[in-house]
Short mmCIF file of C-alpha atoms in Angstrom, two decimals:
data_model
loop_
_atom_site.label_atom_id
_atom_site.label_comp_id
_atom_site.label_asym_id
_atom_site.label_seq_id
_atom_site.Cartn_x
_atom_site.Cartn_y
_atom_site.Cartn_z
CA MET A 519 90.87 87.08 97.37
CA SER A 520 90.66 90.34 99.27
CA GLY A 521 93.34 91.82 101.49
CA GLY A 522 90.97 91.45 104.42
CA SER A 523 91.04 87.65 104.23
CA ILE A 524 94.76 86.93 103.87
CA ALA A 525 96.69 85.88 106.98
CA TYR A 526 99.84 87.76 106.07
CA HIS A 527 101.52 86.87 109.34
CA LEU A 528 101.65 83.21 108.23
CA ARG A 529 103.38 83.77 104.85
CA GLU A 530 107.16 83.31 104.79
CA ASN A 531 107.78 85.08 101.48
CA LYS A 532 105.45 87.95 102.36
CA ALA A 533 107.10 88.28 105.78
CA ILE A 534 110.58 88.37 104.24
CA GLU A 535 109.49 91.12 101.87
CA ARG A 536 108.02 93.07 104.80
CA ASN A 537 111.28 92.70 106.76
CA LEU A 538 113.28 93.92 103.76
CA PHE A 539 110.94 96.93 103.56
CA VAL A 540 111.75 97.74 107.18
CA ASP A 541 115.45 97.31 106.40
CA LEU A 542 115.15 99.74 103.47
CA LEU A 543 113.25 102.29 105.56
CA ALA A 544 115.97 102.08 108.21
CA ARG A 545 118.49 103.04 105.53
CA ILE A 546 116.34 105.99 104.53
CA GLY A 547 116.33 106.83 108.23
CA ARG A 548 120.04 107.59 107.96
CA VAL A 549 119.08 110.59 105.82
CA GLU A 550 115.75 111.67 107.35
CA ASN A 551 114.36 110.82 110.79
CA ILE A 552 112.14 107.90 109.83
CA SER A 553 110.21 107.97 113.13
CA ASP A 554 108.86 111.42 112.15
CA TYR A 555 107.18 110.01 109.03
CA THR A 556 103.46 109.35 108.70
CA TYR A 557 102.72 105.82 107.47
CA THR A 558 99.60 105.27 105.36
CA GLY A 559 98.60 101.82 104.16
CA PHE A 560 95.96 99.11 103.88
CA GLY A 561 95.96 97.68 107.38
CA GLY A 562 93.71 94.67 106.88
CA PRO A 563 91.84 93.26 109.89
CA PHE A 564 94.95 92.78 112.03
CA LEU A 565 97.03 95.88 111.14
CA GLU A 566 100.15 93.70 111.06
CA ASP A 567 102.28 96.10 109.02
CA PHE A 568 101.38 98.95 111.36
CA LYS A 569 102.55 96.95 114.37
CA THR A 570 105.80 96.06 112.63
CA LEU A 571 106.65 99.60 111.52
CA HIS A 572 105.84 101.08 114.92
CA SER A 573 107.86 98.44 116.74
CA ALA A 574 110.89 98.52 114.42
CA LEU A 575 111.02 102.21 113.49
CA ARG A 576 109.00 103.97 116.22
CA ILE A 577 106.64 105.50 113.67
CA ALA A 578 103.68 106.85 115.66
CA LYS A 579 101.66 108.71 113.02
CA MET A 580 99.63 106.21 111.00
CA ILE A 581 96.59 106.11 108.74
CA SER A 582 94.83 102.92 107.66
CA ILE A 583 92.62 102.93 104.56
CA GLU A 584 89.89 100.29 104.38
CA ALA A 585 86.88 100.28 102.04
CA ASP A 586 85.13 97.30 103.67
CA GLY A 587 83.05 98.48 106.64
CA ASN A 588 83.14 95.10 108.38
CA VAL A 589 86.94 94.89 108.12
CA CYS A 590 87.11 98.43 109.47
CA LYS A 591 85.11 97.33 112.53
CA ARG A 592 87.60 94.49 113.04
CA GLN A 593 90.40 97.05 112.84
CA GLU A 594 88.74 99.10 115.58
CA PHE A 595 88.63 95.99 117.75
CA ASN A 596 92.18 94.83 116.93
CA SER A 597 93.91 98.22 116.76
CA PRO A 598 97.12 98.00 118.82
CA ALA A 599 97.48 101.75 119.33
CA GLN A 600 95.28 104.82 119.65
CA PHE A 601 97.39 106.86 117.24
CA ILE A 602 96.31 104.81 114.18
CA GLN A 603 93.65 106.73 112.25
CA LEU A 604 91.14 104.34 110.67
CA LYS A 605 89.62 105.60 107.42
CA ASN A 606 86.60 103.71 106.11
CA GLU A 607 86.93 104.77 102.47
CA THR A 608 88.41 103.63 99.18
CA SER A 609 92.02 104.36 98.35
CA GLY A 610 90.87 106.45 95.37
CA ASP A 611 88.66 108.67 97.52
CA PHE A 612 91.42 109.04 100.09
CA LEU A 613 94.09 109.98 97.56
CA ARG A 614 91.86 112.52 95.85
CA ALA A 615 90.98 114.31 99.08
CA HIS A 616 94.01 113.91 101.30
CA GLU A 617 96.66 116.61 101.50
CA PHE A 618 100.00 115.14 102.48
CA SER A 619 102.17 117.15 104.84
CA GLY A 620 105.47 116.46 106.57
CA ARG A 621 107.29 113.26 105.61
CA ASN A 622 105.23 110.30 104.37
CA ILE A 623 105.45 106.59 103.67
CA VAL A 624 102.49 105.26 101.65
CA TRP A 625 101.97 101.60 100.75
CA LEU A 626 99.28 100.80 98.17
CA ASP A 627 98.91 97.08 98.80
CA TYR A 628 96.56 95.92 96.06
CA THR A 629 95.29 92.38 95.49
CA SER A 630 92.66 92.63 92.73
CA PRO A 631 94.20 91.93 89.28
CA SER A 632 91.23 93.28 87.30
CA ASP A 633 91.64 96.84 88.63
CA LEU A 634 95.16 97.29 87.27
CA TYR A 635 94.43 100.52 85.38
CA VAL A 636 92.90 102.16 88.45
CA GLN A 637 95.76 100.95 90.65
CA LEU A 638 98.44 102.44 88.40
CA SER A 639 96.43 105.65 88.12
CA GLU A 640 96.26 105.88 91.91
CA LEU A 641 100.01 105.38 92.14
CA ARG A 642 100.56 108.22 89.71
CA THR A 643 98.17 110.43 91.69
CA LEU A 644 100.00 109.54 94.89
CA VAL A 645 103.51 110.24 93.58
CA GLY A 646 102.31 113.54 92.12
CA LYS A 647 101.13 114.65 95.59
CA LEU A 648 104.18 113.52 97.56
CA GLY A 649 107.19 115.70 98.36
CA CYS A 650 110.93 115.19 98.46
CA PHE A 651 112.06 112.23 100.63
CA ASP A 652 108.52 110.79 100.75
CA VAL A 653 108.36 107.03 100.16
CA ALA A 654 105.81 105.23 97.95
CA LYS A 655 105.32 101.50 97.66
CA ILE A 656 102.93 99.50 95.50
CA THR A 657 102.02 95.80 95.49
CA LEU A 658 100.29 94.27 92.47
CA ASN A 659 98.97 90.83 91.61
CA ALA A 660 101.57 89.43 89.19
CA ASN A 661 99.92 86.10 88.45
CA PRO A 662 99.28 85.86 84.67
CA ALA A 663 96.59 83.24 85.29
CA ALA A 664 94.53 86.09 86.76
CA LEU A 665 94.34 87.51 83.25
CA GLY A 666 92.00 84.66 82.38
CA GLY A 667 91.78 82.93 79.04
CA THR A 668 91.08 79.31 78.18
CA PRO A 669 94.09 76.95 78.04
CA GLY A 670 94.92 76.22 74.43
CA LEU A 671 96.82 77.45 71.45
CA ASN A 672 95.64 81.06 71.81
CA LEU A 673 96.01 81.38 75.58
CA HIS A 674 98.96 83.78 75.57
CA THR A 675 97.52 85.81 72.70
CA THR A 676 94.29 86.19 74.68
CA ARG A 677 96.15 87.22 77.81
CA VAL A 678 98.18 89.81 75.90
CA LYS A 679 94.94 91.39 74.69
CA ILE A 680 93.38 91.33 78.17
CA LEU A 681 96.50 92.90 79.69
CA ALA A 682 96.63 95.61 77.02
CA ASP A 683 92.96 96.41 77.73
CA ARG A 684 93.59 96.58 81.47
CA LEU A 685 96.63 98.82 81.08
CA GLY A 686 94.99 101.17 78.60
CA ASP A 687 97.10 104.27 78.01
CA HIS A 688 99.46 103.22 80.79
CA CYS A 689 100.90 100.68 78.34
CA LYS A 690 103.96 102.28 76.74
CA GLN A 691 105.26 99.20 74.95
CA VAL A 692 104.13 96.67 72.37
CA LEU A 693 103.20 93.57 74.33
CA GLU A 694 104.35 90.16 73.16
CA GLU A 695 103.26 86.68 74.20
CA ASP A 696 106.45 86.22 76.21
CA ASP A 697 105.44 89.19 78.34
CA VAL A 698 102.61 87.23 79.98
CA LEU A 699 104.62 84.12 80.83
CA PRO A 700 104.84 83.54 84.61
CA SER A 701 108.61 84.18 84.63
CA ASN A 702 108.31 87.44 82.66
CA TYR A 703 105.01 88.88 83.85
CA PRO A 704 106.42 90.65 86.95
CA SER A 705 108.94 92.48 84.73
CA THR A 706 106.11 93.39 82.36
CA LEU A 707 104.20 94.95 85.25
CA LEU A 708 107.35 96.73 86.45
CA HIS A 709 107.67 98.33 82.99
CA ALA A 710 103.97 99.23 83.19
CA ILE A 711 104.54 101.02 86.51
CA HIS A 712 107.45 102.90 84.96
CA GLY A 713 105.29 103.83 81.98
CA ALA A 714 102.32 104.89 84.11
CA LEU A 715 104.52 107.25 86.12
CA GLY A 716 105.91 108.74 82.91
CA SER A 717 107.98 111.84 83.59
CA LEU A 718 107.48 111.33 87.34
CA ALA A 719 109.87 108.37 87.09
CA THR A 720 112.63 110.24 85.23
CA ARG A 721 115.06 112.99 86.14
CA ALA A 722 113.78 115.10 83.28
CA SER A 723 112.23 117.72 85.54
CA GLY A 724 112.23 118.49 89.25
CA GLU A 725 110.94 115.91 91.69
CA TYR A 726 110.90 112.33 90.45
CA PHE A 727 110.24 108.81 91.71
CA GLN A 728 113.54 107.01 92.32
CA ILE A 729 112.95 103.28 92.46
CA LEU A 730 114.83 101.55 95.30
CA SER A 731 113.60 97.96 95.30
CA ALA A 732 111.46 95.51 93.33
CA PHE A 733 110.58 92.01 94.52
CA VAL A 734 108.40 89.20 93.24
CA TYR A 735 107.13 86.46 95.52
CA LYS A 736 104.30 83.96 95.86
CA ASP A 737 101.81 84.58 98.64
CA GLY A 738 99.22 81.89 99.18
CA GLY A 739 99.59 80.73 95.56
CA HIS A 740 99.34 84.26 94.15
CA GLN A 741 102.45 85.71 92.53
CA MET A 742 102.88 89.31 93.67
CA LEU A 743 105.10 92.21 92.60
CA THR A 744 106.10 94.93 95.03
CA VAL A 745 108.00 98.11 94.16
CA THR A 746 109.32 100.76 96.54
CA GLY A 747 110.80 104.14 95.72
CA ILE A 748 111.47 107.60 97.09
CA VAL A 749 110.74 111.06 95.74
CA LEU A 750 113.92 113.02 95.08
CA ASN A 751 114.61 116.34 93.35
CA ALA A 752 116.71 115.98 90.21
CA LYS A 753 117.47 119.71 90.20
CA GLU A 754 119.30 119.32 93.51
CA SER A 755 121.99 116.86 92.47
CA ALA A 756 123.90 117.41 95.70
CA VAL A 757 120.83 116.32 97.68
CA VAL A 758 120.42 113.21 95.52
CA ASP A 759 124.09 112.33 95.92
CA ASP A 760 123.84 112.94 99.66
CA PHE A 761 120.86 110.60 99.89
CA PHE A 762 122.73 107.74 98.23
CA ASP A 763 125.92 108.44 100.19
CA LYS A 764 124.20 108.44 103.59
CA SER A 765 121.65 105.69 102.97
CA ARG A 766 124.17 103.44 101.21
CA VAL A 767 121.26 101.96 99.28
CA LYS A 768 123.59 101.11 96.42
CA HIS A 769 125.50 98.84 98.83
CA TRP A 770 122.30 97.11 99.98
CA PRO A 771 122.37 93.69 98.25
CA PHE A 772 118.66 93.87 97.39
CA HIS A 773 118.55 97.30 95.74
CA ASN A 774 117.03 98.07 92.35
CA ILE A 775 117.67 101.66 91.27
CA ASP A 776 117.36 101.36 87.49
CA TRP A 777 114.12 99.42 86.87
CA THR A 778 115.83 96.08 86.18
CA ALA A 779 114.02 92.75 86.63
CA PRO A 780 112.55 92.29 90.13
CA LEU A 781 114.37 90.05 92.58
CA GLU A 782 112.55 86.82 93.39
CA ILE A 783 111.83 85.83 96.98
CA SER A 784 111.11 82.10 97.14
CA VAL A 785 112.13 80.15 100.22
CA PRO A 786 111.20 76.66 101.43
CA SER A 787 108.99 76.01 104.42
CA LEU A 788 111.31 74.90 107.21
CA SER A 789 110.96 73.61 110.73
CA THR A 790 112.65 75.62 113.46
CA LYS A 791 115.30 72.91 113.86
CA GLU A 792 115.98 72.87 110.10
CA ARG A 793 116.31 76.63 110.03
CA ILE A 794 118.75 76.69 112.97
CA THR A 795 120.85 73.98 111.31
CA LEU A 796 120.95 75.83 107.98
CA ASP A 797 121.71 79.18 109.63
CA SER A 798 124.74 77.64 111.31
CA ALA A 799 126.24 77.12 107.84
CA LEU A 800 125.55 80.66 106.63
CA PRO A 801 126.70 82.90 105.10
CA ALA A 802 127.60 80.30 102.48
CA PRO A 803 131.02 80.39 100.79
CA GLU A 804 130.89 82.21 97.46
CA ALA A 805 132.66 79.42 95.59
CA VAL A 806 130.11 76.66 96.29
CA ASN A 807 126.68 75.81 94.92
CA TRP A 808 124.53 77.03 97.79
CA GLY A 809 121.70 74.55 97.15
CA ASP A 810 124.00 71.50 97.25
CA TYR A 811 126.00 73.00 100.12
CA LEU A 812 122.95 73.48 102.36
CA CYS A 813 121.46 70.07 101.52
CA ASP A 814 124.80 68.43 102.37
CA HIS A 815 124.97 70.37 105.63
CA LEU A 816 121.41 69.35 106.54
CA GLY A 817 121.99 65.74 105.49
CA TYR A 818 118.95 65.66 103.19
CA CYS A 819 116.96 67.92 100.90
CA PRO A 820 113.91 69.42 102.70
CA SER A 821 111.59 68.70 99.79
CA GLU A 822 107.93 67.80 99.98
CA THR A 823 107.88 66.91 96.26
CA THR A 824 109.98 64.91 93.81
CA ASN A 825 111.31 68.15 92.33
CA VAL A 826 114.50 68.25 94.36
CA GLN A 827 116.13 70.85 92.10
CA ALA A 828 113.30 73.30 92.77
CA ILE A 829 113.95 73.02 96.53
CA LYS A 830 117.68 73.46 95.98
CA ASP A 831 116.88 76.64 94.05
CA GLN A 832 114.77 77.79 97.01
CA LEU A 833 117.68 77.06 99.34
CA VAL A 834 119.87 79.29 97.18
CA ASN A 835 117.21 81.95 97.71
CA TYR A 836 117.14 81.18 101.43
CA ALA A 837 120.89 81.82 101.61
CA LYS A 838 120.24 85.32 100.26
CA PHE A 839 117.34 86.16 102.56
CA TYR A 840 117.91 84.07 105.71
CA ARG A 841 118.46 87.13 107.90
CA ALA A 842 114.96 88.35 106.98
CA TYR A 843 113.28 84.92 107.30
CA PRO A 844 110.48 85.05 109.89
CA LEU A 845 110.35 82.85 112.94
CA PHE A 846 106.84 81.65 113.78
CA SER A 847 106.19 80.14 117.20
CA ARG A 848 103.14 78.77 118.95
CA VAL A 849 102.12 80.83 121.95
CA VAL A 850 99.64 79.60 124.56
CA LEU A 851 97.56 82.50 125.92
#
């Protein structure tokens, strides 16, 4: 599935992740004026992320990269603002030719699982061209089923080989069968990102990529991993300390600054009335089981399957992310 065919504005988990991204950028805005940044990303036919970032953060310098000519024509038709530059080219061509200036936010929002090596290479190219306080974000397909293989005794062995081939020299670890299990695969890809960046992700020399968040979520049946970080200068420890002091990222409950396992976003689909009822009971007391607590408050478990425990686990997740949960409404035009 291509990015041009996904209705991102109808995905709860995707929308929560987008709202958390805005929240993180607002924290960075405590250090640098975020409205002065240039945002570059894959706009898709509706340029939803561009609308969100302009509305929430007043960013008015934007570049959309789109390889598909037909999608680019739809962007021209749907563009909400004249200041969005529409580039009909591949991300690779753009990154090779573009010279970044000023402050930048760049989101490489990939969907194709087979192009993993190229995607990690483009991230490395991007980070190498960015300057201090620039923000880079990458989204990757984290569904191990996309590695292929025939179900059977050798499925995981086959997937390990396919993944190793796709990663190539970006793979800095010996892969095991457990690494391609659905629960572990996002962490495996996170380690691959770290390995692909190499010295750019360490404080060993000068400017480096400081990870700030890592999330995994399911979007239309596809498990996705998204990682966001900022370029800082390790040689200017006072500047690094000042960034963390002013942004208070370490106090943000969703932060990831040391490449630990990504945080899962998995919430149930709720009616507006169910959401309002649940929100009236939040934030939940620390001492209770949030899943049982919210089901008791609602009077039933909002499950569409017989797996009630899975929905309770999603309600626990909802209690973490309810402030970022989107509200979709029908509008008659």
